[in-house]
Every structure is written in structure tokens, then in C-alpha cells.
Short mmCIF file of C-alpha atoms in Angstrom, two decimals:
data_model
loop_
_atom_site.label_atom_id
_atom_site.label_comp_id
_atom_site.label_asym_id
_atom_site.label_seq_id
_atom_site.Cartn_x
_atom_site.Cartn_y
_atom_site.Cartn_z
CA MET Y 1 19.64 11.62 -8.30
CA THR Y 2 19.65 9.32 -5.30
CA ILE Y 3 16.17 8.21 -3.96
CA ILE Y 4 15.70 6.50 -0.62
CA VAL Y 5 12.55 4.21 -0.75
CA THR Y 6 11.58 3.10 2.71
CA GLY Y 7 9.42 -0.05 2.94
CA GLY Y 8 10.80 -1.08 -0.39
CA ALA Y 9 10.57 -4.87 0.22
CA GLY Y 10 6.76 -4.67 0.64
CA PHE Y 11 4.07 -4.74 -1.97
CA ILE Y 12 3.77 -1.26 -3.45
CA GLY Y 13 7.33 -0.17 -2.43
CA SER Y 14 8.97 -3.06 -4.40
CA ASN Y 15 6.76 -2.30 -7.49
CA PHE Y 16 7.78 1.31 -7.22
CA ILE Y 17 11.48 0.41 -7.16
CA PHE Y 18 11.01 -1.84 -10.29
CA TYR Y 19 9.24 0.99 -12.07
CA GLU Y 20 11.86 3.62 -11.10
CA LEU Y 21 14.78 1.42 -12.10
CA GLU Y 22 13.20 0.74 -15.49
CA LYS Y 23 11.96 4.24 -16.09
CA HIS Y 24 14.90 6.31 -14.75
CA LYS Y 25 18.02 4.25 -15.27
CA GLU Y 26 20.18 7.27 -14.36
CA ASP Y 27 18.89 7.36 -10.78
CA ARG Y 28 20.29 5.47 -7.77
CA ILE Y 29 17.65 3.66 -5.58
CA VAL Y 30 18.41 2.88 -1.94
CA CYS Y 31 15.80 0.63 -0.46
CA VAL Y 32 15.32 0.67 3.29
CA ASP Y 33 13.26 -2.08 4.91
CA SER Y 34 13.28 -3.69 8.43
CA LEU Y 35 12.03 -6.97 6.84
CA THR Y 36 9.08 -7.39 9.30
CA TYR Y 37 6.55 -10.11 8.35
CA ALA Y 38 5.30 -8.28 5.28
CA GLY Y 39 8.76 -7.30 3.94
CA ASN Y 40 10.17 -10.03 1.58
CA LEU Y 41 13.71 -9.76 0.44
CA SER Y 42 13.15 -12.34 -2.22
CA THR Y 43 10.83 -9.83 -3.94
CA LEU Y 44 13.87 -7.68 -4.70
CA GLU Y 45 15.92 -10.48 -6.15
CA PRO Y 46 15.64 -9.28 -9.75
CA VAL Y 47 17.33 -5.98 -8.96
CA MET Y 48 19.73 -6.89 -5.99
CA ASN Y 49 22.80 -7.06 -8.25
CA GLN Y 50 22.02 -3.75 -10.16
CA LEU Y 51 24.85 -1.17 -9.65
CA ASN Y 52 22.29 1.68 -9.13
CA PHE Y 53 20.43 -0.28 -6.38
CA ARG Y 54 21.35 -0.85 -2.74
CA PHE Y 55 19.40 -2.64 0.06
CA VAL Y 56 19.79 -1.63 3.70
CA LYS Y 57 18.07 -3.55 6.45
CA LEU Y 58 17.01 -0.80 8.81
CA ASP Y 59 14.06 0.15 10.95
CA ILE Y 60 12.99 3.85 10.16
CA CYS Y 61 12.54 4.32 14.01
CA ASP Y 62 16.33 3.77 14.45
CA ARG Y 63 17.24 7.41 14.46
CA GLU Y 64 21.03 6.73 14.65
CA GLY Y 65 20.84 4.29 11.74
CA VAL Y 66 18.74 6.61 9.56
CA TYR Y 67 21.17 9.47 10.18
CA ARG Y 68 24.13 7.30 9.28
CA LEU Y 69 22.47 6.39 6.02
CA PHE Y 70 21.69 9.93 5.14
CA GLU Y 71 25.28 10.86 5.69
CA GLU Y 72 26.49 7.92 3.51
CA GLU Y 73 24.03 8.39 0.62
CA LYS Y 74 23.26 12.14 0.67
CA PRO Y 75 19.76 11.51 -0.95
CA GLN Y 76 17.88 14.10 -2.81
CA VAL Y 77 14.46 12.41 -2.50
CA ILE Y 78 12.74 10.22 0.26
CA VAL Y 79 9.73 8.23 -0.61
CA ASN Y 80 8.16 6.76 2.48
CA PHE Y 81 6.22 3.56 1.91
CA ALA Y 82 7.28 2.05 5.29
CA ALA Y 83 4.23 1.36 7.38
CA GLU Y 84 2.27 -1.28 9.19
CA SER Y 85 -0.72 -1.42 7.03
CA HIS Y 86 -3.15 -4.19 7.79
CA VAL Y 87 -6.30 -3.02 9.54
CA ASP Y 88 -7.00 -6.26 11.40
CA ARG Y 89 -3.55 -6.33 12.80
CA SER Y 90 -3.91 -2.68 13.98
CA ILE Y 91 -7.05 -3.67 15.85
CA ASP Y 92 -5.31 -6.54 17.52
CA ASN Y 93 -2.09 -4.63 18.34
CA PRO Y 94 -2.36 -0.79 17.82
CA GLU Y 95 1.08 0.13 19.38
CA ILE Y 96 3.31 -1.11 16.63
CA PHE Y 97 1.29 1.01 14.19
CA LEU Y 98 1.78 4.12 16.17
CA GLN Y 99 5.49 3.45 16.49
CA THR Y 100 6.28 2.75 12.78
CA ASN Y 101 3.74 4.94 11.10
CA ILE Y 102 4.10 8.10 13.36
CA VAL Y 103 7.42 7.87 15.12
CA GLY Y 104 9.18 6.40 12.03
CA THR Y 105 7.81 9.19 9.90
CA SER Y 106 9.16 11.85 12.30
CA VAL Y 107 12.64 10.28 12.36
CA LEU Y 108 12.74 10.43 8.55
CA MET Y 109 11.66 14.06 8.46
CA ASP Y 110 14.17 14.98 11.17
CA ALA Y 111 16.86 13.43 9.02
CA CYS Y 112 15.61 15.43 5.95
CA ARG Y 113 15.93 18.63 8.07
CA LYS Y 114 19.36 17.78 9.38
CA TYR Y 115 20.85 16.75 6.00
CA GLY Y 116 18.73 18.56 3.48
CA ILE Y 117 16.61 17.05 0.62
CA ASP Y 118 14.77 18.19 -2.41
CA ARG Y 119 11.56 16.26 -1.65
CA TYR Y 120 10.00 14.16 0.99
CA HIS Y 121 7.06 12.17 -0.18
CA GLN Y 122 4.59 10.50 2.24
CA VAL Y 123 2.65 7.59 0.84
CA SER Y 124 -0.70 7.58 2.63
CA THR Y 125 -4.09 6.03 2.21
CA ASP Y 126 -7.70 6.98 1.37
CA GLU Y 127 -8.67 5.40 4.76
CA VAL Y 128 -7.68 8.66 6.47
CA TYR Y 129 -11.02 10.07 5.18
CA GLY Y 130 -13.15 7.41 6.87
CA ASP Y 131 -15.88 5.94 4.75
CA LEU Y 132 -18.86 6.90 2.53
CA PRO Y 133 -22.40 5.57 2.69
CA LEU Y 134 -23.39 2.90 0.25
CA ASP Y 135 -26.52 4.72 -0.83
CA ARG Y 136 -24.71 7.85 -2.01
CA PRO Y 137 -22.74 6.82 -5.11
CA ASP Y 138 -22.29 10.51 -5.95
CA LEU Y 139 -20.03 11.17 -3.02
CA PHE Y 140 -16.26 10.92 -3.37
CA PHE Y 141 -13.13 11.73 -1.30
CA HIS Y 142 -11.50 14.94 -2.25
CA GLU Y 143 -8.21 16.36 -1.09
CA ASP Y 144 -10.06 18.76 1.26
CA THR Y 145 -12.34 16.05 2.61
CA PRO Y 146 -12.05 16.26 6.47
CA ILE Y 147 -9.99 13.44 8.01
CA HIS Y 148 -12.26 11.04 9.79
CA THR Y 149 -10.54 7.80 10.76
CA SER Y 150 -11.99 4.48 11.78
CA SER Y 151 -9.11 2.23 12.86
CA PRO Y 152 -5.82 2.49 14.67
CA TYR Y 153 -4.17 2.03 11.25
CA SER Y 154 -5.99 4.79 9.61
CA THR Y 155 -5.49 7.00 12.57
CA SER Y 156 -1.78 6.27 12.57
CA LYS Y 157 -1.54 7.23 8.89
CA ALA Y 158 -3.60 10.42 9.37
CA SER Y 159 -1.35 11.38 12.19
CA ALA Y 160 1.65 10.97 10.03
CA ASP Y 161 0.06 13.09 7.32
CA LEU Y 162 -0.61 15.93 9.71
CA LEU Y 163 2.99 15.64 11.06
CA VAL Y 164 4.35 15.90 7.42
CA MET Y 165 2.30 19.02 6.76
CA ALA Y 166 3.39 20.46 10.13
CA TYR Y 167 7.04 19.95 9.17
CA HIS Y 168 6.25 21.71 5.94
CA ARG Y 169 4.61 24.61 7.57
CA THR Y 170 6.96 24.99 10.50
CA TYR Y 171 10.36 24.09 9.02
CA GLY Y 172 9.74 24.62 5.31
CA LEU Y 173 10.44 20.94 4.46
CA PRO Y 174 9.55 20.32 0.81
CA VAL Y 175 6.95 17.68 1.13
CA THR Y 176 4.24 16.10 -0.82
CA ILE Y 177 1.51 13.48 0.13
CA SER Y 178 -0.42 10.99 -1.93
CA ARG Y 179 -3.53 9.17 -0.71
CA CYS Y 180 -4.45 6.21 -2.83
CA SER Y 181 -7.32 3.66 -3.09
CA ASN Y 182 -6.94 -0.13 -2.72
CA ASN Y 183 -4.03 -1.54 -4.81
CA TYR Y 184 -3.79 -4.93 -6.34
CA GLY Y 185 -1.05 -6.59 -8.47
CA PRO Y 186 2.15 -8.68 -8.14
CA TYR Y 187 3.93 -9.27 -4.82
CA GLN Y 188 1.02 -8.35 -2.54
CA PHE Y 189 1.27 -10.11 0.77
CA PRO Y 190 -1.33 -12.88 1.02
CA GLU Y 191 -3.24 -11.47 3.95
CA LYS Y 192 -5.00 -8.83 1.73
CA LEU Y 193 -8.26 -9.72 -0.05
CA ILE Y 194 -7.27 -10.54 -3.60
CA PRO Y 195 -4.01 -12.59 -3.06
CA LEU Y 196 -5.76 -14.35 0.03
CA MET Y 197 -8.64 -15.48 -2.15
CA ILE Y 198 -6.44 -16.60 -5.06
CA ALA Y 199 -4.24 -18.64 -2.72
CA ASN Y 200 -7.19 -20.19 -0.90
CA ALA Y 201 -9.14 -20.88 -4.06
CA LEU Y 202 -6.19 -22.68 -5.60
CA ALA Y 203 -6.01 -24.82 -2.56
CA ASP Y 204 -9.73 -25.43 -2.40
CA LYS Y 205 -9.89 -23.71 1.11
CA PRO Y 206 -12.74 -21.59 2.41
CA LEU Y 207 -12.82 -18.07 1.17
CA PRO Y 208 -13.56 -16.04 4.31
CA VAL Y 209 -15.58 -12.89 3.50
CA TYR Y 210 -16.39 -10.38 6.22
CA GLY Y 211 -20.08 -10.02 6.86
CA GLU Y 212 -22.15 -10.01 3.61
CA GLY Y 213 -19.11 -8.70 1.59
CA LEU Y 214 -21.05 -5.50 0.59
CA ASN Y 215 -18.18 -3.12 1.53
CA VAL Y 216 -17.11 -1.21 -1.54
CA ARG Y 217 -13.60 -0.45 -2.55
CA ASP Y 218 -12.01 1.54 -5.34
CA TRP Y 219 -9.39 -0.64 -7.01
CA LEU Y 220 -6.19 0.47 -8.69
CA TYR Y 221 -3.49 -1.61 -10.43
CA VAL Y 222 -0.26 -1.04 -8.57
CA GLU Y 223 1.82 -0.01 -11.60
CA ASP Y 224 -0.64 2.84 -12.13
CA HIS Y 225 -0.02 3.98 -8.57
CA CYS Y 226 3.78 3.95 -9.13
CA LYS Y 227 3.40 6.03 -12.19
CA ALA Y 228 1.38 8.61 -10.21
CA ILE Y 229 3.92 8.81 -7.40
CA ASP Y 230 6.72 9.28 -9.94
CA LEU Y 231 4.79 12.16 -11.51
CA ILE Y 232 4.26 13.78 -8.12
CA LEU Y 233 7.96 13.53 -7.27
CA ARG Y 234 9.02 15.12 -10.59
CA LYS Y 235 6.24 17.53 -11.34
CA GLY Y 236 4.02 17.90 -8.16
CA THR Y 237 3.68 21.05 -6.20
CA VAL Y 238 5.46 21.14 -2.77
CA GLY Y 239 3.05 21.20 0.08
CA GLU Y 240 0.17 19.54 -1.74
CA VAL Y 241 -1.88 16.42 -1.26
CA TYR Y 242 -2.80 14.27 -4.28
CA ASN Y 243 -5.56 11.65 -4.33
CA ILE Y 244 -4.95 8.70 -6.48
CA GLY Y 245 -7.90 6.54 -7.50
CA GLY Y 246 -9.05 4.25 -10.09
CA HIS Y 247 -12.70 5.02 -10.49
CA ASN Y 248 -13.34 1.32 -10.21
CA GLU Y 249 -15.61 0.52 -7.30
CA MET Y 250 -16.44 -3.00 -6.54
CA LYS Y 251 -18.08 -4.90 -3.68
CA ASN Y 252 -15.76 -7.30 -1.92
CA ILE Y 253 -18.18 -10.27 -2.54
CA ASP Y 254 -18.09 -9.45 -6.29
CA ILE Y 255 -14.32 -9.48 -6.32
CA VAL Y 256 -14.25 -12.95 -4.61
CA LYS Y 257 -16.83 -14.33 -7.06
CA LEU Y 258 -14.81 -13.00 -9.98
CA ILE Y 259 -11.63 -14.78 -8.72
CA CYS Y 260 -13.72 -17.97 -8.40
CA ARG Y 261 -14.82 -17.65 -12.06
CA TYR Y 262 -11.30 -17.06 -13.44
CA LEU Y 263 -9.89 -19.99 -11.48
CA ASP Y 264 -12.97 -22.21 -12.22
CA LYS Y 265 -13.71 -22.70 -8.58
CA PRO Y 266 -17.16 -23.09 -6.97
CA GLU Y 267 -18.73 -20.13 -5.15
CA SER Y 268 -19.57 -22.63 -2.44
CA LEU Y 269 -16.02 -22.09 -1.19
CA ILE Y 270 -17.13 -18.62 -0.02
CA THR Y 271 -17.61 -18.48 3.81
CA HIS Y 272 -19.21 -15.35 5.41
CA VAL Y 273 -17.54 -14.70 8.78
CA THR Y 274 -18.14 -12.20 11.56
CA ASP Y 275 -17.39 -8.68 10.34
CA ARG Y 276 -14.37 -6.73 11.51
CA LYS Y 277 -14.75 -4.01 14.12
CA GLY Y 278 -15.43 -0.58 12.60
CA HIS Y 279 -15.42 -1.89 9.04
CA ASP Y 280 -15.67 1.02 6.64
CA MET Y 281 -18.46 0.54 4.09
CA ARG Y 282 -17.25 2.48 1.01
CA TYR Y 283 -14.20 4.22 -0.24
CA ALA Y 284 -14.24 6.22 -3.47
CA ILE Y 285 -11.51 8.73 -4.63
CA ASP Y 286 -11.94 11.65 -7.00
CA PRO Y 287 -8.54 11.87 -8.81
CA THR Y 288 -9.47 15.07 -10.74
CA LYS Y 289 -6.64 17.18 -9.09
CA ILE Y 290 -3.77 14.89 -10.14
CA HIS Y 291 -5.36 14.52 -13.63
CA ASN Y 292 -5.73 18.23 -14.17
CA GLU Y 293 -2.30 19.28 -12.67
CA LEU Y 294 -0.08 16.24 -13.68
CA GLY Y 295 -1.97 14.60 -16.56
CA TRP Y 296 -2.32 11.25 -14.67
CA LEU Y 297 -5.07 8.77 -15.28
CA PRO Y 298 -5.22 5.11 -14.53
CA GLU Y 299 -4.22 3.12 -17.63
CA THR Y 300 -5.11 -0.52 -16.53
CA LYS Y 301 -8.62 -1.57 -16.71
CA PHE Y 302 -9.72 -3.78 -13.90
CA GLN Y 303 -10.68 -6.81 -16.13
CA ASP Y 304 -7.16 -6.70 -17.55
CA GLY Y 305 -5.45 -6.08 -14.27
CA ILE Y 306 -7.08 -8.78 -12.34
CA LYS Y 307 -6.28 -11.29 -15.09
CA MET Y 308 -2.63 -10.30 -14.98
CA THR Y 309 -2.68 -10.48 -11.18
CA ILE Y 310 -4.16 -13.93 -11.04
CA GLN Y 311 -1.74 -15.18 -13.72
CA TRP Y 312 1.23 -13.73 -11.76
CA TYR Y 313 0.19 -15.69 -8.67
CA LEU Y 314 -0.22 -18.81 -10.85
CA ASP Y 315 3.21 -18.30 -12.26
CA ASN Y 316 4.90 -17.35 -8.94
CA LYS Y 317 3.52 -20.07 -6.49
CA THR Y 318 6.99 -20.47 -4.81
CA TRP Y 319 6.91 -16.80 -3.80
CA TRP Y 320 3.69 -16.82 -1.98
CA GLU Y 321 3.57 -20.44 -0.84
CA ASN Y 322 6.74 -19.76 1.26
CA ILE Y 323 4.89 -17.04 2.95
CA VAL Y 324 1.64 -18.94 3.53
CA ASN Y 325 3.57 -21.80 5.01
CA GLY Y 326 5.38 -19.71 7.55
CA GLU Y 327 4.46 -17.07 10.18
CA TYR Y 328 1.50 -15.88 8.21
CA GLN Y 329 -0.22 -19.24 8.66
CA ASN Y 330 -0.32 -18.72 12.45
CA TYR Y 331 -1.85 -15.30 12.04
CA TYR Y 332 -4.38 -16.55 9.52
CA ARG Y 333 -5.59 -19.05 12.00
CA LYS Y 334 -5.85 -16.50 14.77
CA MET Y 335 -7.81 -13.91 12.64
CA TYR Y 336 -10.17 -16.33 10.77
CA GLY Y 337 -10.12 -19.64 12.71
CA ASN Y 338 -12.29 -18.48 15.64
CA ARG Y 339 -14.71 -16.34 13.71
CA LYS Y 340 -18.20 -17.63 13.48
CA GLU Y 341 -19.59 -18.49 10.17
CA MET Y 342 -22.76 -16.62 9.17
#
């Protein structure tokens, strides 16, 4: 079958494409990406010449372009990774998040209605649920947990989720949604916590940690996420939401200290900076549903996954150094350069 993967030049999207092309060699993958700052075409270099792969530079908000692509490719499945995803950027400039994450989603679903598809899958986030208190480790996000967003980013993703379910209910569009915890692994853009700390530590630069670094996240190796989405596409129930989590909660400060130890760097590099606005305290997902219905469980232990991730960044310095030396560096100075140390 033909699968359109939007946002496929980004972190999770590219890893999903690699997984699908390896796991399902009979399928055709069409990657759609507008190549904004976080989309990196060099990431897809290993598969660009494969006969069952096509790259199309296209903004999902471009209705005419999206419709033309559907006419050309006649896809059976759409997997929508395309999204502005960095919380800090959404606080700084919410509008682009509303445009890409909500309007772009509606354009894709209108194309699905017009041309017909077997499945539309929306890749969402656990951030739509808000956060959990640090003193209640017994609480987890379930699929029926009420949406309670904290940032323009999570609000835009929640809005897209509601829109997807509305298209299912109103038009009968065959949809599924997945909401995942924090991912880590190869090809992650170096504004996110783990690659940022690896890059800075290797350069002996300060490691900026928001507040005291006590915020807790549930970490999942990106390939495990890709396997879960693949299962949902092929065996999941239309109209359902599936939570994908690693049952691996860690404080941000502990992640940073772990990276320092692996790279043999002093913890004195850690610099506590003014916390971000509306910073959620704890995310924790209960993945019981996807385990019971589809048999999925995370396979990569964090101690193994973080070693593989650090080694990948050591082995692929050119990939991320080209990013750090470019536009991202200006953004980095804007976000962290004027924050007060604590």
C-alpha cells in the first residue's frame, strides 16, 4: 500500500519511515515535509534513492498542493507527524502552531474525505492531558483522562485531536490517534533536552536546566514508538485513541546528570535558569490499552536506549553540528541567553 507520512523529515517521522521501509518492503512511502527549521532533508539521505520512497516538499496547509499529491499517489494511509512541537517556541509565537497543527490537520482530512483512504492516523502527545502532581506517583494518564492543556503547543495538538474525532463522527472518516510520552533517540533536533545536553556537554558549554530540574517525564525510545504506530495502523480499531508510554519516569535533572556521567563531564556545567511559563510538572502514561488490544510493550530499557542515543550523537557529529551552527544558534541565544541563572 501507499502511505503518506507528513513531517517525515523530522525526528519521529524519519525514524518511522526507516522502520516502515525495513519492516514492510512491499509498501510505498511518500514523505511530505515543508522543511522548516526542524525538518532536515539530510536525515532522509539513506533512503532517498529507494524505488519505494518519494520525498515531496510541501506544506500541509497548502490545500491545492495536498489535493494534487493525493490525486497523484492515491494513498491508502496517512500518518500525520507534521507539527510545530517545541513548547518554548509556541509560547514565543503561538500563531504558527495554530496554523500548522490545526489548519494543516483539517486540510489533510479534507483531502482524505475527497479522495478516500483506509486510515488517517494522527500522531498526538501526552501533553494534551496537562500534568500530574509530583506527590501522586499513583496517577497516570489514561485514554479517557480529560484534556487539560497548558501551552499553545499542547492546545493546538488537543484541538487537532478533537477535529480528527469530529471528522470521524460527522463524516465517518476512518481515524486513529496515538498520544505518546517523551521520545529520545537518533535524529532528534538539538533544541530538545537530551540532544541539547549531549551537544553542549561535548563542547563543555553550560547545560541549561529550567528551575530545579524536578519536572518528571516518561521517556520512550523512538523505535518503540514507531513499532506502536505501525501496530495501530495495521491492527488498531478505527475511532480509538491509544496511549503510548514507556513506564520510565525520570526527573530532568537526573537525565542531565546521567549524560554528564556517560560523557565524563563535570556536573558543574549544569546551570539552573529561570523556569518556562506554565511548565508542566509530571507526565506519566498508562499504556495498558495498547498492550491488551495490540500486544505492544516498550522493548528498549532506558539504560540501553540512552547509551545508544549518546553513541549515535558521537558518531554523527556532522549531522547535528550543521544544525547547531545555523539558525538554531540564534534561537538558542534568544531562549537561554537572557535567562537569569538561579
